[in-house]
């Protein structure tokens, strides 16, 4: 299993760096799944290591528009995939996703959830072209 260098207990606030950047999508997703008023539509898995969407249609129509400019469930899942979340098969009736650094009560780890890239410009510039 992939790791984020997670300690068992969250650090105290005096140890968290001040200028940690968290992607907007990641912080909004964390807010959604941590909001108990959405518990009929989505929430954290039993162990706090997964996020679960109980009703895709209701989630899309009642939750997404409150946080995003759309109510498209497929776009939300596409974003999860872009941030390297993986769908689990724990319960086929629900949509459950996992990311090793996206954990209940661990907002201090959100800066470690990064968008998957196709390589940096510098990496592309130094990659040799194949000769044909």
mmCIF file of C-alpha atoms in Angstrom:
data_model
loop_
_atom_site.group_PDB
_atom_site.id
_atom_site.type_symbol
_atom_site.label_atom_id
_atom_site.label_comp_id
_atom_site.label_asym_id
_atom_site.label_seq_id
_atom_site.Cartn_x
_atom_site.Cartn_y
_atom_site.Cartn_z
ATOM 1 C CA UNK A 1 0.000 0.000 0.000
ATOM 2 C CA UNK A 2 1.177 3.488 -0.852
ATOM 3 C CA UNK A 3 2.108 5.671 2.093
ATOM 4 C CA UNK A 4 2.199 9.380 2.810
ATOM 5 C CA UNK A 5 4.592 9.226 5.732
ATOM 6 C CA UNK A 6 1.615 9.374 8.057
ATOM 7 C CA UNK A 7 2.116 9.501 11.784
ATOM 8 C CA UNK A 8 -0.582 8.007 14.003
ATOM 9 C CA UNK A 9 -1.697 11.297 15.517
ATOM 10 C CA UNK A 10 -2.143 14.585 13.704
ATOM 11 C CA UNK A 11 0.525 17.156 14.513
ATOM 12 C CA UNK A 12 -0.249 20.081 16.732
ATOM 13 C CA UNK A 13 -0.977 23.300 14.869
ATOM 14 C CA UNK A 14 2.278 24.877 15.977
ATOM 15 C CA UNK A 15 4.129 22.280 13.865
ATOM 16 C CA UNK A 16 2.141 22.684 10.637
ATOM 17 C CA UNK A 17 3.952 24.871 8.087
ATOM 18 C CA UNK A 18 2.081 28.115 7.461
ATOM 19 C CA UNK A 19 2.268 28.166 3.651
ATOM 20 C CA UNK A 20 0.946 24.724 2.725
ATOM 21 C CA UNK A 21 -0.894 24.782 -0.587
ATOM 22 C CA UNK A 22 -3.884 22.510 -0.989
ATOM 23 C CA UNK A 23 -5.621 22.179 -4.355
ATOM 24 C CA UNK A 24 -9.100 23.691 -4.454
ATOM 25 C CA UNK A 25 -10.728 20.444 -5.537
ATOM 26 C CA UNK A 26 -9.064 18.530 -2.705
ATOM 27 C CA UNK A 27 -10.112 20.994 -0.010
ATOM 28 C CA UNK A 28 -13.689 21.122 -1.337
ATOM 29 C CA UNK A 29 -13.892 17.332 -1.458
ATOM 30 C CA UNK A 30 -12.605 17.110 2.120
ATOM 31 C CA UNK A 31 -15.203 19.666 3.209
ATOM 32 C CA UNK A 32 -17.983 17.703 1.470
ATOM 33 C CA UNK A 33 -17.146 14.338 3.031
ATOM 34 C CA UNK A 34 -16.572 15.879 6.458
ATOM 35 C CA UNK A 35 -19.917 17.700 6.456
ATOM 36 C CA UNK A 36 -22.427 15.727 8.540
ATOM 37 C CA UNK A 37 -25.365 17.449 6.834
ATOM 38 C CA UNK A 38 -24.510 15.418 3.704
ATOM 39 C CA UNK A 39 -24.434 12.085 5.565
ATOM 40 C CA UNK A 40 -27.449 10.703 3.679
ATOM 41 C CA UNK A 41 -25.584 11.191 0.378
ATOM 42 C CA UNK A 42 -21.921 10.617 1.219
ATOM 43 C CA UNK A 43 -19.377 10.311 3.996
ATOM 44 C CA UNK A 44 -16.281 8.581 5.279
ATOM 45 C CA UNK A 45 -15.890 4.810 5.253
ATOM 46 C CA UNK A 46 -16.015 3.013 8.603
ATOM 47 C CA UNK A 47 -12.262 3.200 9.132
ATOM 48 C CA UNK A 48 -11.928 6.815 7.919
ATOM 49 C CA UNK A 49 -9.599 5.740 5.096
ATOM 50 C CA UNK A 50 -12.147 5.866 2.277
ATOM 51 C CA UNK A 51 -14.865 8.182 1.043
ATOM 52 C CA UNK A 52 -18.246 6.757 0.118
ATOM 53 C CA UNK A 53 -21.025 8.059 -2.112
ATOM 54 C CA UNK A 54 -24.291 6.342 -1.219
ATOM 55 C CA UNK A 55 -26.555 7.793 -3.905
ATOM 56 C CA UNK A 56 -24.903 9.134 -7.050
ATOM 57 C CA UNK A 57 -27.933 11.023 -8.372
ATOM 58 C CA UNK A 58 -28.754 12.713 -5.073
ATOM 59 C CA UNK A 59 -25.073 13.489 -4.477
ATOM 60 C CA UNK A 60 -24.863 15.121 -7.912
ATOM 61 C CA UNK A 61 -28.044 17.162 -7.568
ATOM 62 C CA UNK A 62 -27.923 18.142 -3.887
ATOM 63 C CA UNK A 63 -24.224 18.271 -2.935
ATOM 64 C CA UNK A 64 -22.080 19.104 -5.968
ATOM 65 C CA UNK A 65 -23.825 22.390 -6.908
ATOM 66 C CA UNK A 66 -23.127 23.726 -3.406
ATOM 67 C CA UNK A 67 -19.377 23.414 -3.952
ATOM 68 C CA UNK A 68 -18.755 23.387 -7.698
ATOM 69 C CA UNK A 69 -20.113 25.139 -10.789
ATOM 70 C CA UNK A 70 -21.683 21.887 -11.965
ATOM 71 C CA UNK A 71 -23.767 18.942 -10.860
ATOM 72 C CA UNK A 72 -22.039 16.380 -13.058
ATOM 73 C CA UNK A 73 -21.162 13.228 -11.107
ATOM 74 C CA UNK A 74 -18.884 11.905 -13.870
ATOM 75 C CA UNK A 75 -16.828 15.104 -13.767
ATOM 76 C CA UNK A 76 -16.427 14.769 -10.014
ATOM 77 C CA UNK A 77 -15.208 11.163 -10.365
ATOM 78 C CA UNK A 78 -12.862 12.215 -13.185
ATOM 79 C CA UNK A 79 -11.345 14.794 -10.828
ATOM 80 C CA UNK A 80 -10.932 12.147 -8.115
ATOM 81 C CA UNK A 81 -9.088 9.994 -10.647
ATOM 82 C CA UNK A 82 -6.870 12.925 -11.653
ATOM 83 C CA UNK A 83 -5.818 13.216 -8.007
ATOM 84 C CA UNK A 84 -4.998 9.488 -7.904
ATOM 85 C CA UNK A 85 -8.008 8.295 -5.912
ATOM 86 C CA UNK A 86 -8.822 4.650 -6.580
ATOM 87 C CA UNK A 87 -12.229 3.046 -6.527
ATOM 88 C CA UNK A 88 -12.558 0.174 -4.065
ATOM 89 C CA UNK A 89 -14.847 -2.813 -4.402
ATOM 90 C CA UNK A 90 -15.814 -3.083 -0.727
ATOM 91 C CA UNK A 91 -19.528 -2.593 -1.425
ATOM 92 C CA UNK A 92 -20.806 -2.741 -5.014
ATOM 93 C CA UNK A 93 -23.951 -0.786 -4.041
ATOM 94 C CA UNK A 94 -21.914 2.302 -3.092
ATOM 95 C CA UNK A 95 -19.117 4.171 -4.814
ATOM 96 C CA UNK A 96 -16.102 4.087 -2.526
ATOM 97 C CA UNK A 97 -12.742 5.729 -3.210
ATOM 98 C CA UNK A 98 -9.367 5.638 -1.488
ATOM 99 C CA UNK A 99 -6.299 7.855 -1.419
ATOM 100 C CA UNK A 100 -3.586 7.158 1.176
ATOM 101 C CA UNK A 101 -3.320 10.846 2.151
ATOM 102 C CA UNK A 102 -7.049 11.662 2.210
ATOM 103 C CA UNK A 103 -8.118 10.546 5.670
ATOM 104 C CA UNK A 104 -10.859 11.487 8.097
ATOM 105 C CA UNK A 105 -9.731 14.096 10.665
ATOM 106 C CA UNK A 106 -6.352 14.499 8.918
ATOM 107 C CA UNK A 107 -6.679 17.784 7.034
ATOM 108 C CA UNK A 108 -2.972 18.261 7.768
ATOM 109 C CA UNK A 109 -2.242 15.688 5.018
ATOM 110 C CA UNK A 110 -4.283 17.299 2.251
ATOM 111 C CA UNK A 111 -1.268 19.096 0.770
ATOM 112 C CA UNK A 112 0.123 15.642 -0.069
ATOM 113 C CA UNK A 113 -2.797 14.866 -2.402
ATOM 114 C CA UNK A 114 -1.385 15.970 -5.736
ATOM 115 C CA UNK A 115 -2.788 15.991 -9.221
ATOM 116 C CA UNK A 116 -1.321 13.303 -11.433
ATOM 117 C CA UNK A 117 0.906 14.822 -14.075
ATOM 118 C CA UNK A 118 2.301 13.774 -17.390
ATOM 119 C CA UNK A 119 5.743 14.974 -16.365
ATOM 120 C CA UNK A 120 7.113 18.457 -15.889
ATOM 121 C CA UNK A 121 8.239 20.694 -18.732
ATOM 122 C CA UNK A 122 11.854 20.187 -17.586
ATOM 123 C CA UNK A 123 11.457 16.388 -17.688
ATOM 124 C CA UNK A 124 9.974 16.555 -21.186
ATOM 125 C CA UNK A 125 12.774 18.847 -22.369
ATOM 126 C CA UNK A 126 15.476 16.432 -21.192
ATOM 127 C CA UNK A 127 13.787 13.286 -22.512
ATOM 128 C CA UNK A 128 15.664 12.130 -25.615
ATOM 129 C CA UNK A 129 13.618 11.741 -28.772
ATOM 130 C CA UNK A 130 13.586 8.288 -30.267
ATOM 131 C CA UNK A 131 15.263 8.022 -33.624
ATOM 132 C CA UNK A 132 13.242 6.527 -36.437
#
